[in-house]
PDB file of C-alpha atoms in Angstrom:
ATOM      1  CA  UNK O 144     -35.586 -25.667 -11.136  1.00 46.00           C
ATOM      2  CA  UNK O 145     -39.088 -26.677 -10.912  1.00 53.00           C
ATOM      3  CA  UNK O 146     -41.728 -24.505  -8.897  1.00 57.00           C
ATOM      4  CA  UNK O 147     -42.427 -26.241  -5.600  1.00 73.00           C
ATOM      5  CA  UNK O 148     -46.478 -26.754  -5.316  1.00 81.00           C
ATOM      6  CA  UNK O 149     -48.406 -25.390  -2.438  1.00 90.00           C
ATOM      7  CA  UNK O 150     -51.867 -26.433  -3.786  1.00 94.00           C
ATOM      8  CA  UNK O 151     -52.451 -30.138  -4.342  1.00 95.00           C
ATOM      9  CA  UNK O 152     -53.429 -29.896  -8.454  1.00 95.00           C
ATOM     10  CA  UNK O 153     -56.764 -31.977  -8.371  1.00 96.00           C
ATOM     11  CA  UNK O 154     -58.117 -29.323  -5.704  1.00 97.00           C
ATOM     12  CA  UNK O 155     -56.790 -26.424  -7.837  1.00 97.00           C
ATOM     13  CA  UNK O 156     -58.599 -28.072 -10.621  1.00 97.00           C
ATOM     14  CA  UNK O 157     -61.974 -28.271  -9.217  1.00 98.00           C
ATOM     15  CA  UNK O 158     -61.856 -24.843  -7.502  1.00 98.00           C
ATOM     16  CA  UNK O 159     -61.272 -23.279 -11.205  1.00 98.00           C
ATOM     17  CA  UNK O 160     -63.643 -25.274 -12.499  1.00 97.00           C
ATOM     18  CA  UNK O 161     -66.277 -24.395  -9.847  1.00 98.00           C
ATOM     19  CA  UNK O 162     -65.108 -20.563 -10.324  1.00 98.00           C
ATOM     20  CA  UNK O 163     -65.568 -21.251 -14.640  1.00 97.00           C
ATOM     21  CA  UNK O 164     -69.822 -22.766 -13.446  1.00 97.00           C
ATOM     22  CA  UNK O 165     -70.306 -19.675 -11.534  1.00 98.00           C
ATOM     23  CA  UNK O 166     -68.948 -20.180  -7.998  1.00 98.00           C
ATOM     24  CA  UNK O 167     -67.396 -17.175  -7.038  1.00 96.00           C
ATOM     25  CA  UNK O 168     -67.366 -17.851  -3.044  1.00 98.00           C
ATOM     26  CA  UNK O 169     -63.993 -16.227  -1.786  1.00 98.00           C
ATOM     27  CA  UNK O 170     -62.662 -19.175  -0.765  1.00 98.00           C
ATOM     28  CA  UNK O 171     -62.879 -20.771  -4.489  1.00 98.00           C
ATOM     29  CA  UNK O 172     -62.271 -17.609  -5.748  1.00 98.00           C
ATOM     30  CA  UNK O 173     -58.885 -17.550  -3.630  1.00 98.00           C
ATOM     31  CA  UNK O 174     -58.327 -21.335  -4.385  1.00 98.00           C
ATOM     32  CA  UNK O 175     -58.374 -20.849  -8.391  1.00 98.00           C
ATOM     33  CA  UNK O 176     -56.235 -17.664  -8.188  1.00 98.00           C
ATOM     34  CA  UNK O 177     -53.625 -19.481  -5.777  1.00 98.00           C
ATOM     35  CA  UNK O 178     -53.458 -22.707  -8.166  1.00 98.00           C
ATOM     36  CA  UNK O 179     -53.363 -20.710 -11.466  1.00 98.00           C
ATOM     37  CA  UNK O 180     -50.356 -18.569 -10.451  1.00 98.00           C
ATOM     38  CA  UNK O 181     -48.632 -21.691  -9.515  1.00 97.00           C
ATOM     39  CA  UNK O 182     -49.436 -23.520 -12.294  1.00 97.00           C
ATOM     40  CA  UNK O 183     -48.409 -20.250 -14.578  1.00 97.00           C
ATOM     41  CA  UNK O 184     -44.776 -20.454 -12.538  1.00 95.00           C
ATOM     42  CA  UNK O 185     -44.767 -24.159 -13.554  1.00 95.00           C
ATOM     43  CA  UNK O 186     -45.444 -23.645 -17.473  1.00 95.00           C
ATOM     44  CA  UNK O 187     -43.254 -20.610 -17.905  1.00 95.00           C
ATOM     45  CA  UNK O 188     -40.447 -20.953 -15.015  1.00 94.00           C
ATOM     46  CA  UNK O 189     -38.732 -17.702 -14.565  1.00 91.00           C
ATOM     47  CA  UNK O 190     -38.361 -14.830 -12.388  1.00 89.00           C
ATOM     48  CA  UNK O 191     -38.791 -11.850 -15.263  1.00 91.00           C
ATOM     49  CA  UNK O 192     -42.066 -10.930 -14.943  1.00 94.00           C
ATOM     50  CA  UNK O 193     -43.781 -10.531 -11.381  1.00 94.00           C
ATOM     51  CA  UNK O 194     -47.686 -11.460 -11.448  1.00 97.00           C
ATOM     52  CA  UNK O 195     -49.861  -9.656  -9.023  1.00 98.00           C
ATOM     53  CA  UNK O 196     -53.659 -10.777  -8.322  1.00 98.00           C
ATOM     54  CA  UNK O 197     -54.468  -9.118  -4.822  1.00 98.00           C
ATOM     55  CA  UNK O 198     -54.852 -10.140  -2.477  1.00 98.00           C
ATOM     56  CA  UNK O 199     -54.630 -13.780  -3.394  1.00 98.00           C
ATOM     57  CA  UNK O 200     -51.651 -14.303  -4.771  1.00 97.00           C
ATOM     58  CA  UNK O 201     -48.230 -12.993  -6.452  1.00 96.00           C
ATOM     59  CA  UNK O 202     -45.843 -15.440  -8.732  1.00 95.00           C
ATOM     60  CA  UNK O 203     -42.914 -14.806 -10.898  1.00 92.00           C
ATOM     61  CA  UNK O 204     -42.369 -16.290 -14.094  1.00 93.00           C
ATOM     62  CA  UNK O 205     -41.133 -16.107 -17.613  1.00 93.00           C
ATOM     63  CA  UNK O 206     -37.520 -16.862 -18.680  1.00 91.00           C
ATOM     64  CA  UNK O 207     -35.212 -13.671 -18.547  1.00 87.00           C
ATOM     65  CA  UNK O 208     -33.302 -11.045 -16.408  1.00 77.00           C
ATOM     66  CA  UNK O 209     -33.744 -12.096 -12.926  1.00 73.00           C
ATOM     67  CA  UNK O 210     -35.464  -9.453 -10.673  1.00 66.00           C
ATOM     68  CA  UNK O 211     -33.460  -8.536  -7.393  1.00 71.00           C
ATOM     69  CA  UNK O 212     -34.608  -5.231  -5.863  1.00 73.00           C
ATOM     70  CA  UNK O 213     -36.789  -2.362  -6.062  1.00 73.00           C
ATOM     71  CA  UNK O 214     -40.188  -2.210  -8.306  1.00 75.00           C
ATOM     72  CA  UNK O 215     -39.704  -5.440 -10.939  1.00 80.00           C
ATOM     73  CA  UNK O 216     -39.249  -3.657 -14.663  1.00 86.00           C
ATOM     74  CA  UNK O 217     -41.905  -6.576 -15.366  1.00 94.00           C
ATOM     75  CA  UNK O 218     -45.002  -6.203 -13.934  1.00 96.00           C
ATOM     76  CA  UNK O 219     -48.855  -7.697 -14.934  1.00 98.00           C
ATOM     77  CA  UNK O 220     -51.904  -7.046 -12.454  1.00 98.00           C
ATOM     78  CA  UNK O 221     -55.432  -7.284 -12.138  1.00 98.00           C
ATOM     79  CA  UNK O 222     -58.138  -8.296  -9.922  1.00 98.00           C
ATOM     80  CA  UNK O 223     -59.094 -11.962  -9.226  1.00 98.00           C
ATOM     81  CA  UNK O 224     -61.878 -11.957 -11.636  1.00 98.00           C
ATOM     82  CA  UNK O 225     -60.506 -10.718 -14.567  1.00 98.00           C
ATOM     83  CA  UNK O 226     -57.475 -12.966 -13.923  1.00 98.00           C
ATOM     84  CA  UNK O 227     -59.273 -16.125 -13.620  1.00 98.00           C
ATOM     85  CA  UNK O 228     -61.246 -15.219 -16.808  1.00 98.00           C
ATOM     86  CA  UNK O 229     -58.085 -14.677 -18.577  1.00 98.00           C
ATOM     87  CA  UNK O 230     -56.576 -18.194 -17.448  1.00 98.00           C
ATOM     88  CA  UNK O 231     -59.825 -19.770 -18.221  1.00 98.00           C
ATOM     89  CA  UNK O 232     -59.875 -18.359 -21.883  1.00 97.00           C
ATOM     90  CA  UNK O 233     -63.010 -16.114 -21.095  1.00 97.00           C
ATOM     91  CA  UNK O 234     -61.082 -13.405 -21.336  1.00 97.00           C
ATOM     92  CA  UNK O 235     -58.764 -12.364 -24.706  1.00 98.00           C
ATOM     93  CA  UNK O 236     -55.336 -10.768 -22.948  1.00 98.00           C
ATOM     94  CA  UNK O 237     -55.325  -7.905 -25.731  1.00 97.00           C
ATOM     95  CA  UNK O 238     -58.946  -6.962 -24.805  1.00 97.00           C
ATOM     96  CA  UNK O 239     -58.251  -6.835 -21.220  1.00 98.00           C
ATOM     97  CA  UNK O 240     -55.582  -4.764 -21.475  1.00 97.00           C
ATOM     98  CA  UNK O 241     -56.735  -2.563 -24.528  1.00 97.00           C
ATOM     99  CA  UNK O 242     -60.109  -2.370 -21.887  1.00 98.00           C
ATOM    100  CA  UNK O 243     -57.849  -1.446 -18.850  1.00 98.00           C
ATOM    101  CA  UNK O 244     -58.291  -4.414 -16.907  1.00 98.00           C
ATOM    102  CA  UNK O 245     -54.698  -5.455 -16.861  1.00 98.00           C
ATOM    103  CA  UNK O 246     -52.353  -3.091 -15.933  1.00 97.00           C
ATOM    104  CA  UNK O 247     -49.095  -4.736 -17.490  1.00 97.00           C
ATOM    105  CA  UNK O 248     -45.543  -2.762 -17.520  1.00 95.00           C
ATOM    106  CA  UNK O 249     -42.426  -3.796 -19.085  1.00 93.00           C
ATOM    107  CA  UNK O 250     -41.255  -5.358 -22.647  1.00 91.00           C
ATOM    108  CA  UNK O 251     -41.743  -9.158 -21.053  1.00 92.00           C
ATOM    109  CA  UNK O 252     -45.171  -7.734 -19.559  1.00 95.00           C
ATOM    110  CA  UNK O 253     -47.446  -9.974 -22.535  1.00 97.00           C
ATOM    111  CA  UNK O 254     -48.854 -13.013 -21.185  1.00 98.00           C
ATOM    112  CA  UNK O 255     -50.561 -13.968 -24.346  1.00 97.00           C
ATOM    113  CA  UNK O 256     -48.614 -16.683 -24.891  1.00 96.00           C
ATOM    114  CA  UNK O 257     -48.967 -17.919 -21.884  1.00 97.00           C
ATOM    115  CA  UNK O 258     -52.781 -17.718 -21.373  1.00 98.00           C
ATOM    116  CA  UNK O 259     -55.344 -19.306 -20.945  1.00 98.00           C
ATOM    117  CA  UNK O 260     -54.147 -21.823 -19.378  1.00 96.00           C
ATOM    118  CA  UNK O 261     -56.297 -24.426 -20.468  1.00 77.00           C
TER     119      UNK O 261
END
């Protein structure tokens, strides 16, 4: 089943863009986060890993075990900026985590494959 889009893609688009020049106004900020969990859900449909970027935005994704109740055994969060810099490749995913930027929990917690987006 594809994900169901709340943000039209061209806006999404522009508001990571603006966020990659420097624009880090909350409302772009918010925009990008919103737009790149989405289009994370779309690439890698799947409800075994829960993404968290508060207090923007939570997705789930990843092909697996379906999460039901409880804390998900598959869990990756951060804050806005380190997320967006991960999706926009200006970020490595092993050096935010091995620099404790990403707290990520759970054998199907790697997004590496998955990011940046690009």
């Amino acid at each position: 089943m594809a994900s169901r889009r709340r943000i039209d893609i061209a806006e999404g688009r522009a508001a990571l863009d603006a966020w990659a020049r420097g624009d880090t106004a909350r409302s772009v900020t918010a925009m990008a986060v919103r737009y790149s969990l989405e289009e994370l859900s779309a690439r890698a449909p799947g409800n075994s890993v829960e993404v968290r970027v508060p207090p923007f935005g939570v997705t789930q994704c990843i092909a697996g075990p379906r999460h039901t109740r409880g804390t998900p055994p598959n869990v990756v969060e951060c804050d806005a900026g380190t997320w967006l810099a991960l999706v926009t490749g200006q970020t490595g995913w092993g050096d935010a985590v091995d620099r404790g930027l990403v707290a990520a929990s759970g054998l199907r917690a790697d997004l590496s494959g998955e990011l940046p987006l690009g």
